[in-house]
Short mmCIF file of C-alpha atoms in Angstrom, two decimals:
data_model
loop_
_atom_site.label_atom_id
_atom_site.label_comp_id
_atom_site.label_asym_id
_atom_site.label_seq_id
_atom_site.Cartn_x
_atom_site.Cartn_y
_atom_site.Cartn_z
CA MET A 1 7.76 -23.06 -3.77
CA ASP A 2 11.24 -22.58 -2.27
CA ASP A 3 11.66 -22.84 1.31
CA ILE A 4 12.75 -19.53 3.23
CA SER A 5 15.41 -20.34 5.41
CA LEU A 6 15.76 -18.70 9.09
CA ALA A 7 19.08 -16.85 7.66
CA SER A 8 17.00 -15.05 4.79
CA THR A 9 14.41 -13.98 7.77
CA ALA A 10 16.62 -12.21 9.61
CA ALA A 11 16.78 -9.23 7.79
CA PRO A 12 14.92 -8.00 4.54
CA LEU A 13 17.17 -9.74 1.47
CA GLN A 14 18.30 -7.77 -1.00
CA ARG A 15 15.50 -6.11 -3.52
CA HIS A 16 14.68 -7.85 -6.50
CA LYS A 17 15.93 -5.76 -9.48
CA THR A 18 12.76 -4.23 -11.23
CA VAL A 19 12.96 -1.46 -14.13
CA ALA A 20 12.17 1.85 -12.44
CA VAL A 21 8.71 3.21 -13.94
CA ASP A 22 7.86 6.78 -13.40
CA VAL A 23 4.06 7.59 -12.16
CA GLY A 24 3.03 11.07 -12.34
CA GLY A 25 6.38 11.65 -10.19
CA VAL A 26 6.42 8.89 -8.15
CA THR A 27 9.11 6.29 -8.99
CA VAL A 28 7.80 2.41 -8.88
CA GLY A 29 10.70 -0.04 -9.13
CA GLY A 30 14.23 0.84 -9.64
CA GLY A 31 15.33 0.24 -6.56
CA ALA A 32 13.22 3.13 -5.06
CA PRO A 33 11.23 2.63 -1.53
CA ILE A 34 7.98 0.65 -1.95
CA VAL A 35 5.14 2.90 -2.96
CA VAL A 36 1.92 2.64 -0.87
CA GLN A 37 -1.30 3.06 -3.33
CA SER A 38 -5.17 2.81 -2.39
CA MET A 39 -8.21 2.69 -4.31
CA THR A 40 -11.45 4.89 -3.92
CA ASN A 41 -14.82 3.23 -3.87
CA THR A 42 -16.67 6.45 -4.52
CA ASP A 43 -18.78 6.51 -7.85
CA THR A 44 -16.14 8.61 -10.21
CA ALA A 45 -19.01 10.56 -12.09
CA ASP A 46 -19.68 11.73 -8.40
CA ILE A 47 -16.70 14.22 -8.38
CA ALA A 48 -17.35 16.06 -4.87
CA GLY A 49 -17.43 12.66 -3.67
CA THR A 50 -14.39 11.51 -5.22
CA VAL A 51 -12.03 14.05 -4.51
CA ALA A 52 -13.13 14.42 -0.98
CA GLN A 53 -12.09 10.67 -1.18
CA VAL A 54 -8.72 10.87 -2.59
CA ALA A 55 -7.81 13.77 -0.78
CA ALA A 56 -8.78 12.02 2.34
CA LEU A 57 -6.45 8.93 1.45
CA ALA A 58 -3.67 10.98 -0.13
CA GLN A 59 -3.51 12.94 3.54
CA ALA A 60 -3.50 9.13 5.03
CA GLY A 61 -0.38 8.44 2.97
CA SER A 62 -1.52 6.93 -0.27
CA GLU A 63 1.10 7.55 -2.43
CA LEU A 64 -1.03 6.75 -5.57
CA VAL A 65 -4.74 6.74 -5.90
CA ARG A 66 -6.81 4.49 -8.34
CA ILE A 67 -10.13 5.20 -9.49
CA THR A 68 -12.49 3.52 -11.33
CA VAL A 69 -13.23 4.57 -15.14
CA ASP A 70 -16.15 2.55 -16.21
CA ARG A 71 -18.23 4.76 -18.42
CA ASP A 72 -18.70 7.71 -19.86
CA GLU A 73 -19.60 10.19 -17.25
CA ALA A 74 -17.22 8.81 -15.26
CA ALA A 75 -14.03 9.51 -18.00
CA LYS A 76 -15.52 13.08 -18.60
CA ALA A 77 -15.59 13.61 -14.50
CA VAL A 78 -11.46 12.73 -14.45
CA PRO A 79 -10.34 16.02 -15.67
CA ARG A 80 -12.27 18.06 -13.16
CA ILE A 81 -11.46 15.67 -10.31
CA LYS A 82 -7.58 16.22 -11.10
CA GLU A 83 -8.20 19.98 -11.35
CA GLN A 84 -10.39 20.27 -8.22
CA LEU A 85 -7.20 18.24 -6.26
CA LEU A 86 -4.61 20.43 -7.93
CA ARG A 87 -6.64 23.56 -6.72
CA ARG A 88 -6.29 22.01 -2.98
CA ASP A 89 -2.95 21.34 -3.80
CA ILE A 90 -3.12 17.81 -3.58
CA ASN A 91 -0.73 16.05 -5.98
CA VAL A 92 -1.13 12.64 -5.64
CA PRO A 93 -1.05 10.43 -8.94
CA ILE A 94 -4.18 9.22 -9.94
CA VAL A 95 -4.68 6.19 -11.93
CA GLY A 96 -7.71 5.18 -14.18
CA ASP A 97 -8.84 1.57 -13.79
CA PHE A 98 -9.95 0.63 -17.06
CA HIS A 99 -12.04 -2.97 -17.93
CA TYR A 100 -13.86 -3.78 -20.92
CA ILE A 101 -14.45 -0.51 -22.74
CA GLY A 102 -10.96 1.10 -21.79
CA HIS A 103 -9.84 1.85 -25.27
CA THR A 104 -13.39 3.46 -25.94
CA LEU A 105 -13.20 5.95 -23.13
CA LEU A 106 -10.07 6.72 -23.64
CA ALA A 107 -10.16 7.61 -27.29
CA GLU A 108 -13.34 9.11 -26.90
CA ASN A 109 -12.21 11.60 -23.67
CA PRO A 110 -8.59 12.78 -24.87
CA ASP A 111 -8.88 15.13 -21.49
CA CYS A 112 -9.21 11.88 -19.30
CA ALA A 113 -6.17 10.06 -20.99
CA GLN A 114 -4.25 12.93 -20.57
CA ALA A 115 -5.39 13.66 -16.71
CA LEU A 116 -4.88 10.46 -15.78
CA ASP A 117 -1.00 9.44 -14.55
CA LYS A 118 -1.38 5.67 -15.35
CA TYR A 119 -3.63 3.34 -16.58
CA ARG A 120 -4.74 -0.09 -15.13
CA ILE A 121 -6.02 -2.97 -17.79
CA ASN A 122 -6.59 -6.13 -17.31
CA PRO A 123 -5.50 -8.72 -19.82
CA GLY A 124 -8.77 -11.17 -19.06
CA ASN A 125 -11.31 -8.68 -20.15
CA VAL A 126 -10.00 -6.10 -22.13
CA GLY A 127 -11.75 -7.55 -25.02
CA PHE A 128 -12.34 -11.26 -26.15
CA ARG A 129 -11.61 -13.46 -28.91
CA ALA A 130 -10.60 -11.13 -32.13
CA LYS A 131 -11.33 -8.23 -30.28
CA ARG A 132 -8.75 -8.79 -27.80
CA ASP A 133 -5.67 -7.61 -29.63
CA ILE A 134 -7.03 -4.70 -31.36
CA GLN A 135 -8.80 -3.29 -28.05
CA PHE A 136 -5.29 -3.86 -26.23
CA SER A 137 -3.30 -2.32 -28.78
CA ALA A 138 -5.39 0.85 -29.08
CA ILE A 139 -4.82 1.17 -24.96
CA VAL A 140 -1.40 0.55 -25.26
CA GLU A 141 -1.05 3.05 -28.25
CA MET A 142 -3.00 5.86 -26.19
CA ALA A 143 -0.76 5.52 -23.30
CA ILE A 144 2.20 6.19 -25.86
CA LYS A 145 0.65 9.22 -27.61
CA HIS A 146 -0.18 10.40 -24.09
CA ASN A 147 3.46 9.39 -22.33
CA LYS A 148 1.62 7.43 -19.73
CA PRO A 149 2.58 4.30 -17.79
CA VAL A 150 0.39 1.14 -17.30
CA ARG A 151 -0.09 -1.49 -15.08
CA ILE A 152 -1.09 -4.96 -16.88
CA GLY A 153 -2.60 -6.54 -13.69
CA ALA A 154 -4.06 -10.16 -14.57
CA ASN A 155 -6.44 -11.33 -11.86
CA TRP A 156 -7.62 -14.62 -10.72
CA GLY A 157 -11.73 -13.97 -11.17
CA SER A 158 -10.96 -12.65 -14.77
CA LEU A 159 -8.35 -14.82 -16.09
CA ASP A 160 -7.70 -15.06 -19.65
CA GLN A 161 -10.20 -18.18 -20.29
CA GLU A 162 -8.41 -19.01 -23.89
CA LEU A 163 -5.03 -19.05 -22.57
CA LEU A 164 -6.19 -21.00 -19.74
CA THR A 165 -7.90 -23.46 -21.70
CA HIS A 166 -4.79 -24.38 -23.55
CA LEU A 167 -2.68 -24.99 -20.51
CA MET A 168 -5.14 -27.16 -19.28
CA ASP A 169 -5.08 -28.97 -22.68
CA GLU A 170 -1.35 -29.09 -22.85
CA ASN A 171 -1.13 -30.18 -19.10
CA ALA A 172 -4.11 -33.18 -19.78
CA LYS A 173 -1.37 -34.26 -22.33
CA SER A 174 1.41 -34.36 -20.13
CA ALA A 175 3.47 -37.58 -18.55
CA LYS A 176 3.24 -35.57 -15.46
CA PRO A 177 -0.22 -33.09 -14.71
CA GLN A 178 -0.17 -30.79 -12.26
CA ASP A 179 -3.29 -30.45 -10.52
CA MET A 180 -5.70 -27.22 -11.82
CA ARG A 181 -4.56 -24.79 -9.18
CA ALA A 182 -0.85 -25.10 -10.45
CA VAL A 183 -1.98 -24.62 -14.32
CA THR A 184 -4.28 -21.94 -13.34
CA ARG A 185 -1.17 -20.05 -11.41
CA GLU A 186 0.83 -20.76 -14.68
CA ALA A 187 -1.72 -19.11 -16.76
CA MET A 188 -1.85 -15.75 -14.28
CA VAL A 189 1.80 -15.53 -14.77
CA GLN A 190 2.03 -16.37 -18.72
CA SER A 191 -0.74 -13.86 -18.67
CA ALA A 192 1.02 -10.75 -17.94
CA LEU A 193 4.20 -11.57 -19.29
CA LEU A 194 2.86 -12.43 -22.46
CA SER A 195 0.17 -8.86 -22.32
CA ALA A 196 3.71 -7.19 -21.24
CA ALA A 197 5.88 -8.47 -24.19
CA ARG A 198 2.71 -7.61 -26.40
CA ALA A 199 3.12 -4.06 -25.11
CA GLU A 200 6.56 -3.52 -25.69
CA GLU A 201 6.07 -4.86 -29.36
CA ILE A 202 3.79 -2.25 -30.11
CA GLY A 203 5.87 0.29 -28.59
CA LEU A 204 5.16 0.92 -24.80
CA PRO A 205 8.72 1.26 -23.15
CA ARG A 206 9.46 -1.14 -20.51
CA ASN A 207 10.19 1.52 -18.19
CA ARG A 208 6.33 2.49 -18.81
CA ILE A 209 5.04 -1.14 -17.53
CA ILE A 210 4.41 -2.25 -14.48
CA LEU A 211 2.76 -5.76 -13.61
CA SER A 212 0.15 -7.42 -11.14
CA ALA A 213 -1.29 -11.12 -10.79
CA LYS A 214 -3.84 -10.84 -8.35
CA VAL A 215 -5.24 -13.79 -6.32
CA SER A 216 -7.30 -14.05 -3.56
CA ALA A 217 -5.69 -17.06 -1.74
CA VAL A 218 -2.13 -16.35 0.32
CA GLN A 219 -0.39 -19.54 -0.90
CA ASP A 220 -1.48 -18.77 -4.37
CA LEU A 221 -0.08 -15.08 -4.55
CA ILE A 222 3.26 -16.17 -3.17
CA ALA A 223 3.72 -18.71 -5.73
CA VAL A 224 2.76 -16.54 -8.53
CA TYR A 225 4.61 -13.57 -7.40
CA LEU A 226 8.05 -15.71 -7.01
CA GLU A 227 7.56 -16.72 -10.75
CA LEU A 228 7.01 -13.31 -11.69
CA ALA A 229 10.16 -12.14 -10.46
CA LYS A 230 12.15 -15.04 -11.15
CA ARG A 231 11.00 -14.69 -15.19
CA SER A 232 11.02 -11.01 -15.44
CA ASP A 233 12.33 -7.43 -14.29
CA TYR A 234 9.11 -5.32 -14.54
CA ALA A 235 8.54 -3.67 -11.82
CA LEU A 236 5.65 -5.40 -9.47
CA HIS A 237 2.70 -4.41 -7.64
CA LEU A 238 1.17 -6.51 -4.75
CA GLY A 239 -2.29 -7.15 -3.51
CA LEU A 240 -4.37 -10.01 -2.40
CA THR A 241 -7.35 -9.43 -4.11
CA GLU A 242 -10.90 -9.73 -2.20
CA ALA A 243 -8.36 -10.06 1.17
CA GLY A 244 -11.64 -9.57 3.24
CA MET A 245 -13.06 -7.55 5.58
CA GLY A 246 -11.84 -6.58 9.08
CA SER A 247 -8.74 -8.74 11.07
CA LYS A 248 -9.25 -11.53 8.22
CA GLY A 249 -8.23 -9.25 5.20
CA ILE A 250 -5.61 -7.73 7.40
CA VAL A 251 -3.87 -11.01 8.58
CA ALA A 252 -4.10 -12.71 4.64
CA SER A 253 -2.57 -9.66 3.10
CA SER A 254 -0.10 -9.10 5.61
CA ALA A 255 0.93 -12.86 5.66
CA ALA A 256 0.81 -13.24 1.51
CA MET A 257 3.04 -9.51 0.94
CA GLY A 258 5.47 -9.97 3.98
CA ILE A 259 6.49 -13.32 2.54
CA LEU A 260 7.15 -11.59 -0.69
CA LEU A 261 8.64 -8.42 0.36
CA GLN A 262 11.18 -10.30 2.58
CA ARG A 263 12.37 -12.11 -0.11
CA GLY A 264 12.70 -8.66 -1.78
CA ILE A 265 10.18 -9.14 -4.19
CA GLY A 266 7.39 -6.12 -4.77
CA ASP A 267 7.57 -2.64 -5.67
CA THR A 268 4.32 -0.86 -4.60
CA VAL A 269 1.47 -2.61 -2.42
CA ARG A 270 -1.97 -2.01 -1.54
CA VAL A 271 -4.18 -4.08 1.06
CA SER A 272 -7.20 -4.59 -0.32
CA LEU A 273 -9.28 -4.69 2.68
CA THR A 274 -13.66 -4.67 2.37
CA PRO A 275 -14.73 -1.53 4.12
CA GLU A 276 -17.33 -2.03 7.14
CA PRO A 277 -20.66 0.03 5.46
CA ASN A 278 -19.68 3.49 6.08
CA GLY A 279 -16.06 2.56 7.16
CA ASP A 280 -13.12 4.48 7.07
CA ARG A 281 -11.56 3.48 3.02
CA THR A 282 -8.09 5.44 4.96
CA LEU A 283 -7.76 2.07 6.98
CA GLU A 284 -6.57 0.14 3.95
CA VAL A 285 -3.42 2.84 3.69
CA LYS A 286 -2.70 2.88 7.36
CA VAL A 287 -2.58 -0.99 7.27
CA ALA A 288 0.03 -0.85 4.14
CA GLN A 289 1.70 1.49 6.00
CA GLU A 290 2.38 -0.24 8.93
CA LEU A 291 3.33 -3.72 7.23
CA LEU A 292 5.85 -1.83 5.54
CA GLN A 293 7.25 -0.09 8.39
CA THR A 294 7.38 -2.89 11.06
CA MET A 295 9.10 -5.08 8.63
CA GLY A 296 11.92 -2.32 8.54
CA PHE A 297 11.00 -0.77 4.47
CA ARG A 298 9.77 2.42 5.32
CA VAL A 299 8.96 4.70 8.01
CA PHE A 300 6.19 6.75 8.22
CA VAL A 301 4.68 7.68 11.48
CA PRO A 302 6.32 7.36 14.69
CA LEU A 303 5.99 4.38 16.54
CA VAL A 304 3.91 3.88 19.88
CA ALA A 305 4.89 0.77 21.75
CA ALA A 306 2.40 -0.61 23.88
CA CYS A 307 1.75 -3.41 26.39
CA PRO A 308 -1.19 -5.93 25.51
CA GLY A 309 -2.42 -5.51 29.45
CA CYS A 310 -3.10 -8.29 31.81
CA GLY A 311 -4.24 -9.11 35.72
CA ARG A 312 -1.35 -6.90 36.45
CA THR A 313 -2.99 -4.07 34.55
CA THR A 314 -6.73 -3.68 35.51
CA SER A 315 -6.77 -0.05 34.73
CA THR A 316 -7.42 1.31 31.70
CA THR A 317 -5.71 4.51 31.63
CA PHE A 318 -2.19 2.74 29.28
CA GLN A 319 -4.88 1.76 26.79
CA GLU A 320 -6.79 5.20 26.55
CA LEU A 321 -3.45 6.83 26.97
CA ALA A 322 -2.00 4.68 24.01
CA ARG A 323 -4.72 5.28 22.09
CA ASP A 324 -4.72 8.98 22.61
CA ILE A 325 -1.06 9.43 21.57
CA GLN A 326 -1.03 7.21 19.01
CA SER A 327 -4.50 9.02 17.41
CA PHE A 328 -2.86 12.13 18.23
CA ILE A 329 0.19 11.57 16.22
CA ARG A 330 -1.66 10.15 13.33
CA ASP A 331 -3.74 13.58 12.86
CA GLU A 332 -0.48 15.90 13.30
CA MET A 333 1.72 14.42 10.93
CA LEU A 334 0.56 15.93 8.08
CA GLY A 335 1.70 19.33 9.52
CA TRP A 336 4.87 17.97 11.25
CA LYS A 337 6.42 16.70 8.13
CA THR A 338 7.08 20.21 7.11
CA ARG A 339 7.73 21.34 10.79
CA TYR A 340 9.57 18.89 12.14
CA PRO A 341 11.79 16.83 9.60
CA GLY A 342 12.66 13.24 10.89
CA VAL A 343 10.03 13.17 13.43
CA GLU A 344 8.41 10.00 11.89
CA GLY A 345 11.19 8.08 13.35
CA LEU A 346 10.10 8.58 16.62
CA ASN A 347 9.43 5.75 19.19
CA VAL A 348 7.02 6.30 22.17
CA ALA A 349 6.00 3.63 24.17
CA VAL A 350 3.17 3.71 26.78
CA MET A 351 3.48 0.62 29.20
CA GLY A 352 0.84 -0.59 31.99
CA CYS A 353 2.73 -1.84 35.26
CA ILE A 354 6.45 -2.30 36.47
CA VAL A 355 7.19 -5.92 35.17
CA ASN A 356 8.24 -4.80 31.28
CA GLY A 357 7.35 -0.99 31.86
CA PRO A 358 10.41 0.85 32.46
CA GLY A 359 12.56 -1.26 30.69
CA GLU A 360 10.89 -0.77 27.46
CA SER A 361 10.30 2.90 28.66
CA LYS A 362 14.31 3.11 28.46
CA HIS A 363 14.30 1.43 24.86
CA ALA A 364 12.09 4.20 23.10
CA ASP A 365 12.90 8.22 22.82
CA ILE A 366 10.18 8.67 25.37
CA GLY A 367 8.14 6.33 27.24
CA ILE A 368 6.21 6.20 30.09
CA SER A 369 5.76 3.13 32.88
CA LEU A 370 2.44 3.66 34.10
CA PRO A 371 1.22 1.96 37.42
CA GLY A 372 -0.47 -1.35 37.46
CA THR A 373 -2.79 -2.91 39.72
CA GLY A 374 -1.25 -2.65 43.52
CA GLU A 375 1.37 -0.51 42.55
CA THR A 376 2.55 2.94 43.54
CA PRO A 377 0.31 5.63 41.91
CA ALA A 378 3.43 7.04 40.50
CA ALA A 379 4.32 7.05 36.45
CA PRO A 380 8.08 7.39 36.01
CA VAL A 381 9.25 8.73 32.45
CA PHE A 382 12.06 7.60 30.68
CA ILE A 383 13.62 10.50 27.86
CA ASP A 384 16.28 9.17 25.72
CA GLY A 385 17.11 6.18 27.93
CA LYS A 386 17.17 8.22 31.12
CA LYS A 387 14.32 8.34 34.07
CA SER A 388 13.09 12.03 33.38
CA VAL A 389 10.16 12.89 35.82
CA THR A 390 7.62 11.15 37.77
CA LEU A 391 3.95 11.85 37.15
CA ARG A 392 1.10 11.38 39.71
CA GLY A 393 -2.36 12.37 40.20
CA PRO A 394 -5.14 12.40 37.80
CA THR A 395 -3.39 14.57 34.61
CA VAL A 396 -0.93 12.03 34.56
CA ALA A 397 -2.47 11.33 30.80
CA ALA A 398 -2.72 14.95 29.88
CA ASP A 399 0.96 15.97 31.26
CA PHE A 400 2.82 12.90 29.41
CA LYS A 401 1.21 14.30 26.32
CA ALA A 402 2.84 17.61 26.64
CA LEU A 403 5.91 15.79 27.23
CA VAL A 404 6.17 13.90 24.34
CA ILE A 405 5.14 17.41 22.27
CA ASP A 406 7.39 19.36 24.36
CA TYR A 407 10.13 16.32 23.31
CA ILE A 408 9.18 16.79 19.49
CA GLU A 409 9.55 20.25 19.36
CA ARG A 410 13.01 20.41 21.09
CA ARG A 411 14.20 17.35 19.18
CA PHE A 412 13.25 17.81 15.52
CA GLY A 413 12.01 21.78 15.75
CA THR A 414 13.87 24.21 13.47
CA GLY A 415 17.38 24.46 14.62
CA SER A 416 17.36 21.62 16.62
CA GLY A 417 20.13 18.69 16.66
CA ARG A 418 20.34 17.62 20.09
CA SER A 419 18.46 14.72 22.49
CA ALA A 420 15.77 16.54 24.26
CA ALA A 421 17.44 14.78 27.39
CA GLU A 422 20.18 17.07 26.39
#
């Protein structure tokens, strides 16, 4: 793997040139903004449950949502799920995830084949031995018939064993054999590229193909995608499979995809977090958005900067206010996007003491410096870099929240155009 120079980390590099793919009205690749996607964990045959989760993911900001289509009941539910989503004015493209019997499900359920906006197939389990080419071809032909794009997604856990065995045998005969992990990475790359080439031979255009090659180790993912990008111009979906739960999954996904995104690689991303029991599925969407936004690739929601706290900030007021402001902004963003164009670029600062508080607050569009331990119980508020007012008393949090709302209305409301400080 190439070294990443210090110069390349100063700013995002030029994006890797890929072919643009239309997925239900969302453009993936071709220099379009990097797309956030997610996946439901409901039983797709449970129509109400799946509709509710797709709606929640879409409202959280997922721009593509993948659902499992693993049996006839699930395939028959897809058109009804799509219909109910459209009835609720939720137009997020739906991707069908097929394994083992996708060719049969699509052939026997043409309404499902038409309702889906993209098919996702894994070349490692689309079929085995003599049936592989026949069943792979059947799915590709169905995609051509219904004019649907296909994501060909190789996966470390279900890699084409015949291809892997062949490469292992060749490696064993080599004068300079590589270790097994390197050979497996090469098998991942070849599996995706050979399958894409086969799909094009059948007649699926290049602008209807997206590739992915998911693994669960950070260094392996980086190595595989660097090779994929070097050898092709297909649109690429990034994701660390089986990333894990909680902070482990967030850190691993961010580390792996952050490096690739900085190298200009990746057209669509998913953060595959293992949810807590009965946990919030939309967390994976929020993490993906925050990764892209903090790296400067996309802007989704206003940023709330807050200090980490220390011995100078024994009060929990600033922590509670930072949490409340951030939650309030996320909850309101769905409506704000139409009422306040550009509000996603807002920067808010909630600081806990006098050391960095005033300075950070001045750099934000609107910021507050709350009193730390031993400081005068006063909280100066800065708007567009200038001190606007000093808040005191038990209603500081509520008063600042009101100022944020007023700022948004004045700066981003209909007919506005000047800063709130003017």
